[in-house]
Amino acid sequence: MKKELGILILLVVLCAVTGFENPRFFSHPNLINMANVIGLFGIFSLGSGLVIITAGIDLSVGSMIALTGMLLVMALTQWHWPWPLAVLFVAVVSMALGWAHGALITRFKMQPFIVTLCGLLLYRGIARFIAQDTTLGFGDAAGFKTLQNLANGELFGLPMPFVILIVISIIMWIVLHRSIYGRYLYAAGRNEEAARFSGINTRMVIAGSYIVAALLTGISGVLFAFYTNSVSPSTHGNFYELYGIAAAVLGGCSLRGGEGSVIGILIGTALLQVLQNLVNLLGIPSSLNFAVMGAVVLIGVLADQLFKNRAKKKNARAAE
């Protein structure tokens, strides 16, 4: 809880400083736009965090968003499928890819880094191939305006991606913090061998995290496709996996596994998007976007490590 509180204080201070420097930060259009972007990035960041809790990692997020977005566009505009079927198709494909990741990692004992790195390359290549490396769009959205409204509309004045993020976050909070599966997930992340000897089916638990993460990525793929209104297979979703990993780590997920929370991941996502907004509002060159994010994540992780080392020393002294 201390981690979440610390990152929340940092978020509040950052918002206050940005608002003081540029009052447009607290304008209604800017807040709505930020809520929309937080919703878009937060959904797949929850999936990235889930995988990191198992001591794994998913580098294929951006390419999977490109592939699922491309499949959605083609299903709706070229194959003329009903939109519920098209969305179901995207969800099934995403979960199948997540199952493949989980199977390769748990059954064939391959490293998550290698498996998902191959996925990053493979899915991007498939997306470019099936689209013949051309940008595809939704046109006038004839026949699927309902889906477009669900992705781009508002509910009670809030952007739909943000509303969907809230719903998914509640479900994920229950799964992680109030279910047996969540306890097993943390146990497998802390020490997989010990969890297995205690009777936990670690293969199923870890593979399940990759399937859920892929499903959340597929949902993000649908929303991002409508957000951009077109999908360019070579650039759509580029580096999004880094946003997800950064949000999760900044929110308290340890790359060693066994640590993390839904609240922390959400705060980490919000912090990253506020930083992006700060760069735009304060006139900082956009070329420094990644440099600013990298510096903040590095400082946050370094501070966390220093506090951990300090706590270990205190415990060692107390034991003596």
PDB file of C-alpha atoms in Angstrom, residues 108-264:
ATOM      1  CA  PHE A 108       8.171 -26.003 -23.230  1.00  0.00           C
ATOM      2  CA  LYS A 109       9.952 -23.916 -20.575  1.00  0.00           C
ATOM      3  CA  MET A 110      10.836 -21.134 -22.992  1.00  0.00           C
ATOM      4  CA  GLN A 111      11.706 -17.700 -21.623  1.00  0.00           C
ATOM      5  CA  PRO A 112       8.792 -15.206 -21.687  1.00  0.00           C
ATOM      6  CA  PHE A 113      11.114 -12.577 -23.144  1.00  0.00           C
ATOM      7  CA  ILE A 114      11.952 -14.776 -26.146  1.00  0.00           C
ATOM      8  CA  VAL A 115       8.402 -16.030 -26.711  1.00  0.00           C
ATOM      9  CA  THR A 116       6.810 -12.585 -26.681  1.00  0.00           C
ATOM     10  CA  LEU A 117       9.692 -11.006 -28.618  1.00  0.00           C
ATOM     11  CA  CYS A 118       9.012 -13.535 -31.369  1.00  0.00           C
ATOM     12  CA  GLY A 119       5.341 -12.611 -31.082  1.00  0.00           C
ATOM     13  CA  LEU A 120       6.233  -8.942 -31.511  1.00  0.00           C
ATOM     14  CA  LEU A 121       7.951  -9.696 -34.805  1.00  0.00           C
ATOM     15  CA  LEU A 122       5.512 -12.360 -36.000  1.00  0.00           C
ATOM     16  CA  TYR A 123       2.255 -10.463 -35.405  1.00  0.00           C
ATOM     17  CA  ARG A 124       3.582  -7.254 -36.938  1.00  0.00           C
ATOM     18  CA  GLY A 125       4.701  -9.183 -39.996  1.00  0.00           C
ATOM     19  CA  ILE A 126       1.334 -10.948 -40.345  1.00  0.00           C
ATOM     20  CA  ALA A 127      -0.528  -7.638 -40.001  1.00  0.00           C
ATOM     21  CA  ARG A 128       1.572  -6.097 -42.757  1.00  0.00           C
ATOM     22  CA  PHE A 129       1.171  -9.153 -44.974  1.00  0.00           C
ATOM     23  CA  ILE A 130      -2.620  -9.494 -44.781  1.00  0.00           C
ATOM     24  CA  ALA A 131      -3.028  -5.753 -45.371  1.00  0.00           C
ATOM     25  CA  GLN A 132      -0.410  -5.752 -48.134  1.00  0.00           C
ATOM     26  CA  ASP A 133       1.355  -3.049 -46.105  1.00  0.00           C
ATOM     27  CA  THR A 134      -1.407  -0.510 -46.752  1.00  0.00           C
ATOM     28  CA  THR A 135      -3.446   1.566 -44.303  1.00  0.00           C
ATOM     29  CA  LEU A 136      -7.062   0.456 -43.917  1.00  0.00           C
ATOM     30  CA  GLY A 137      -9.903   2.481 -42.410  1.00  0.00           C
ATOM     31  CA  PHE A 138     -13.557   2.178 -41.446  1.00  0.00           C
ATOM     32  CA  GLY A 139     -14.994   4.502 -44.104  1.00  0.00           C
ATOM     33  CA  ASP A 140     -18.506   5.713 -43.232  1.00  0.00           C
ATOM     34  CA  ALA A 141     -18.945   2.935 -40.622  1.00  0.00           C
ATOM     35  CA  ALA A 142     -22.071   1.665 -42.381  1.00  0.00           C
ATOM     36  CA  GLY A 143     -23.509  -1.291 -40.483  1.00  0.00           C
ATOM     37  CA  PHE A 144     -21.429  -0.932 -37.333  1.00  0.00           C
ATOM     38  CA  LYS A 145     -22.126   2.572 -36.028  1.00  0.00           C
ATOM     39  CA  THR A 146     -23.283   1.009 -32.753  1.00  0.00           C
ATOM     40  CA  LEU A 147     -19.821  -0.456 -32.229  1.00  0.00           C
ATOM     41  CA  GLN A 148     -18.238   2.850 -33.215  1.00  0.00           C
ATOM     42  CA  ASN A 149     -20.373   4.638 -30.631  1.00  0.00           C
ATOM     43  CA  LEU A 150     -19.446   2.052 -28.000  1.00  0.00           C
ATOM     44  CA  ALA A 151     -15.760   2.690 -28.709  1.00  0.00           C
ATOM     45  CA  ASN A 152     -15.827   6.468 -29.214  1.00  0.00           C
ATOM     46  CA  GLY A 153     -18.950   7.600 -27.360  1.00  0.00           C
ATOM     47  CA  GLU A 154     -19.538   8.827 -23.830  1.00  0.00           C
ATOM     48  CA  LEU A 155     -21.460   7.595 -20.786  1.00  0.00           C
ATOM     49  CA  PHE A 156     -22.426  10.085 -18.073  1.00  0.00           C
ATOM     50  CA  GLY A 157     -19.981  12.525 -19.632  1.00  0.00           C
ATOM     51  CA  LEU A 158     -17.061  10.085 -19.464  1.00  0.00           C
ATOM     52  CA  PRO A 159     -15.331   8.633 -22.557  1.00  0.00           C
ATOM     53  CA  MET A 160     -16.294   5.021 -23.195  1.00  0.00           C
ATOM     54  CA  PRO A 161     -12.689   3.699 -23.025  1.00  0.00           C
ATOM     55  CA  PHE A 162     -12.451   5.154 -19.508  1.00  0.00           C
ATOM     56  CA  VAL A 163     -15.782   3.601 -18.520  1.00  0.00           C
ATOM     57  CA  ILE A 164     -14.663   0.234 -19.913  1.00  0.00           C
ATOM     58  CA  LEU A 165     -11.389   0.579 -17.978  1.00  0.00           C
ATOM     59  CA  ILE A 166     -13.328   1.154 -14.748  1.00  0.00           C
ATOM     60  CA  VAL A 167     -15.467  -1.956 -15.328  1.00  0.00           C
ATOM     61  CA  ILE A 168     -12.453  -4.113 -16.212  1.00  0.00           C
ATOM     62  CA  SER A 169     -10.485  -2.743 -13.249  1.00  0.00           C
ATOM     63  CA  ILE A 170     -13.242  -3.755 -10.827  1.00  0.00           C
ATOM     64  CA  ILE A 171     -13.286  -7.264 -12.285  1.00  0.00           C
ATOM     65  CA  MET A 172      -9.495  -7.493 -12.206  1.00  0.00           C
ATOM     66  CA  TRP A 173      -9.387  -6.215  -8.615  1.00  0.00           C
ATOM     67  CA  ILE A 174     -11.749  -8.980  -7.548  1.00  0.00           C
ATOM     68  CA  VAL A 175      -9.741 -11.579  -9.490  1.00  0.00           C
ATOM     69  CA  LEU A 176      -6.363 -10.453  -8.130  1.00  0.00           C
ATOM     70  CA  HIS A 177      -7.189  -9.475  -4.583  1.00  0.00           C
ATOM     71  CA  ARG A 178     -10.290 -11.430  -3.621  1.00  0.00           C
ATOM     72  CA  SER A 179     -10.051 -14.776  -5.404  1.00  0.00           C
ATOM     73  CA  ILE A 180      -8.155 -18.026  -4.987  1.00  0.00           C
ATOM     74  CA  TYR A 181      -6.685 -17.579  -8.469  1.00  0.00           C
ATOM     75  CA  GLY A 182      -5.210 -14.235  -7.408  1.00  0.00           C
ATOM     76  CA  ARG A 183      -3.535 -15.806  -4.368  1.00  0.00           C
ATOM     77  CA  TYR A 184      -2.149 -18.580  -6.555  1.00  0.00           C
ATOM     78  CA  LEU A 185      -0.899 -15.995  -9.049  1.00  0.00           C
ATOM     79  CA  TYR A 186       1.092 -14.112  -6.411  1.00  0.00           C
ATOM     80  CA  ALA A 187       2.434 -17.373  -5.011  1.00  0.00           C
ATOM     81  CA  ALA A 188       3.604 -18.542  -8.442  1.00  0.00           C
ATOM     82  CA  GLY A 189       5.252 -15.176  -9.033  1.00  0.00           C
ATOM     83  CA  ARG A 190       7.129 -15.203  -5.728  1.00  0.00           C
ATOM     84  CA  ASN A 191       8.393 -18.753  -6.013  1.00  0.00           C
ATOM     85  CA  GLU A 192       7.013 -21.000  -8.738  1.00  0.00           C
ATOM     86  CA  GLU A 193       8.698 -24.156  -7.478  1.00  0.00           C
ATOM     87  CA  ALA A 194       7.467 -23.702  -3.914  1.00  0.00           C
ATOM     88  CA  ALA A 195       3.958 -22.962  -5.215  1.00  0.00           C
ATOM     89  CA  ARG A 196       4.014 -26.148  -7.286  1.00  0.00           C
ATOM     90  CA  PHE A 197       5.135 -28.265  -4.315  1.00  0.00           C
ATOM     91  CA  SER A 198       2.296 -26.774  -2.264  1.00  0.00           C
ATOM     92  CA  GLY A 199      -0.212 -28.209  -4.748  1.00  0.00           C
ATOM     93  CA  ILE A 200      -0.816 -25.213  -7.002  1.00  0.00           C
ATOM     94  CA  ASN A 201      -1.140 -25.922 -10.717  1.00  0.00           C
ATOM     95  CA  THR A 202       1.384 -23.255 -11.672  1.00  0.00           C
ATOM     96  CA  ARG A 203       1.177 -24.106 -15.371  1.00  0.00           C
ATOM     97  CA  MET A 204      -2.511 -23.285 -15.472  1.00  0.00           C
ATOM     98  CA  VAL A 205      -2.109 -20.164 -13.316  1.00  0.00           C
ATOM     99  CA  ILE A 206       0.716 -18.671 -15.384  1.00  0.00           C
ATOM    100  CA  ALA A 207      -0.785 -19.658 -18.744  1.00  0.00           C
ATOM    101  CA  GLY A 208      -4.076 -18.121 -17.603  1.00  0.00           C
ATOM    102  CA  SER A 209      -2.362 -14.790 -16.967  1.00  0.00           C
ATOM    103  CA  TYR A 210      -1.114 -14.678 -20.579  1.00  0.00           C
ATOM    104  CA  ILE A 211      -4.586 -15.529 -21.916  1.00  0.00           C
ATOM    105  CA  VAL A 212      -6.231 -12.777 -19.845  1.00  0.00           C
ATOM    106  CA  ALA A 213      -3.497 -10.302 -20.823  1.00  0.00           C
ATOM    107  CA  ALA A 214      -4.003 -11.126 -24.516  1.00  0.00           C
ATOM    108  CA  LEU A 215      -7.782 -10.705 -24.176  1.00  0.00           C
ATOM    109  CA  LEU A 216      -7.303  -7.252 -22.632  1.00  0.00           C
ATOM    110  CA  THR A 217      -4.891  -6.417 -25.443  1.00  0.00           C
ATOM    111  CA  GLY A 218      -7.518  -7.495 -27.981  1.00  0.00           C
ATOM    112  CA  ILE A 219     -10.087  -5.200 -26.340  1.00  0.00           C
ATOM    113  CA  SER A 220      -7.551  -2.372 -26.525  1.00  0.00           C
ATOM    114  CA  GLY A 221      -6.975  -3.257 -30.185  1.00  0.00           C
ATOM    115  CA  VAL A 222     -10.672  -2.698 -30.939  1.00  0.00           C
ATOM    116  CA  LEU A 223     -10.747   0.621 -29.090  1.00  0.00           C
ATOM    117  CA  PHE A 224      -7.489   1.897 -30.599  1.00  0.00           C
ATOM    118  CA  ALA A 225      -8.678   1.035 -34.109  1.00  0.00           C
ATOM    119  CA  PHE A 226     -11.718   3.294 -33.682  1.00  0.00           C
ATOM    120  CA  TYR A 227      -9.686   5.928 -31.833  1.00  0.00           C
ATOM    121  CA  THR A 228      -7.355   6.341 -34.810  1.00  0.00           C
ATOM    122  CA  ASN A 229     -10.163   5.473 -37.301  1.00  0.00           C
ATOM    123  CA  SER A 230      -7.635   3.627 -39.440  1.00  0.00           C
ATOM    124  CA  VAL A 231      -4.902   1.056 -38.971  1.00  0.00           C
ATOM    125  CA  SER A 232      -1.435   1.320 -40.492  1.00  0.00           C
ATOM    126  CA  PRO A 233       0.129  -2.135 -39.998  1.00  0.00           C
ATOM    127  CA  SER A 234       3.702  -0.857 -39.880  1.00  0.00           C
ATOM    128  CA  THR A 235       3.206   1.800 -37.166  1.00  0.00           C
ATOM    129  CA  HIS A 236      -0.076   1.117 -35.351  1.00  0.00           C
ATOM    130  CA  GLY A 237       0.650   0.264 -31.711  1.00  0.00           C
ATOM    131  CA  ASN A 238       4.396   0.835 -31.951  1.00  0.00           C
ATOM    132  CA  PHE A 239       6.092   0.736 -28.504  1.00  0.00           C
ATOM    133  CA  TYR A 240       2.766   0.254 -26.689  1.00  0.00           C
ATOM    134  CA  GLU A 241       4.232  -2.737 -24.865  1.00  0.00           C
ATOM    135  CA  LEU A 242       6.719  -0.343 -23.271  1.00  0.00           C
ATOM    136  CA  TYR A 243       3.887   1.862 -22.015  1.00  0.00           C
ATOM    137  CA  GLY A 244       2.244  -1.173 -20.417  1.00  0.00           C
ATOM    138  CA  ILE A 245       5.453  -2.392 -18.779  1.00  0.00           C
ATOM    139  CA  ALA A 246       6.355   1.127 -17.601  1.00  0.00           C
ATOM    140  CA  ALA A 247       2.884   1.713 -16.116  1.00  0.00           C
ATOM    141  CA  ALA A 248       2.971  -1.614 -14.281  1.00  0.00           C
ATOM    142  CA  VAL A 249       6.499  -1.194 -12.928  1.00  0.00           C
ATOM    143  CA  LEU A 250       5.895   2.422 -11.978  1.00  0.00           C
ATOM    144  CA  GLY A 251       2.707   1.305 -10.226  1.00  0.00           C
ATOM    145  CA  GLY A 252       4.544  -1.145  -7.988  1.00  0.00           C
ATOM    146  CA  CYS A 253       4.788  -4.384  -9.979  1.00  0.00           C
ATOM    147  CA  SER A 254       8.158  -6.031  -9.459  1.00  0.00           C
ATOM    148  CA  LEU A 255       9.861  -7.599 -12.466  1.00  0.00           C
ATOM    149  CA  ARG A 256      10.995 -10.330 -10.057  1.00  0.00           C
ATOM    150  CA  GLY A 257       7.330 -11.282  -9.672  1.00  0.00           C
ATOM    151  CA  GLY A 258       4.944 -11.654  -6.769  1.00  0.00           C
ATOM    152  CA  GLU A 259       4.185  -7.954  -6.315  1.00  0.00           C
ATOM    153  CA  GLY A 260       1.687  -5.543  -7.825  1.00  0.00           C
ATOM    154  CA  SER A 261      -1.870  -4.278  -7.583  1.00  0.00           C
ATOM    155  CA  VAL A 262      -4.649  -3.076  -9.856  1.00  0.00           C
ATOM    156  CA  ILE A 263      -4.748   0.331  -8.139  1.00  0.00           C
ATOM    157  CA  GLY A 264      -0.997   0.752  -8.599  1.00  0.00           C
TER     158      GLY A 264
END
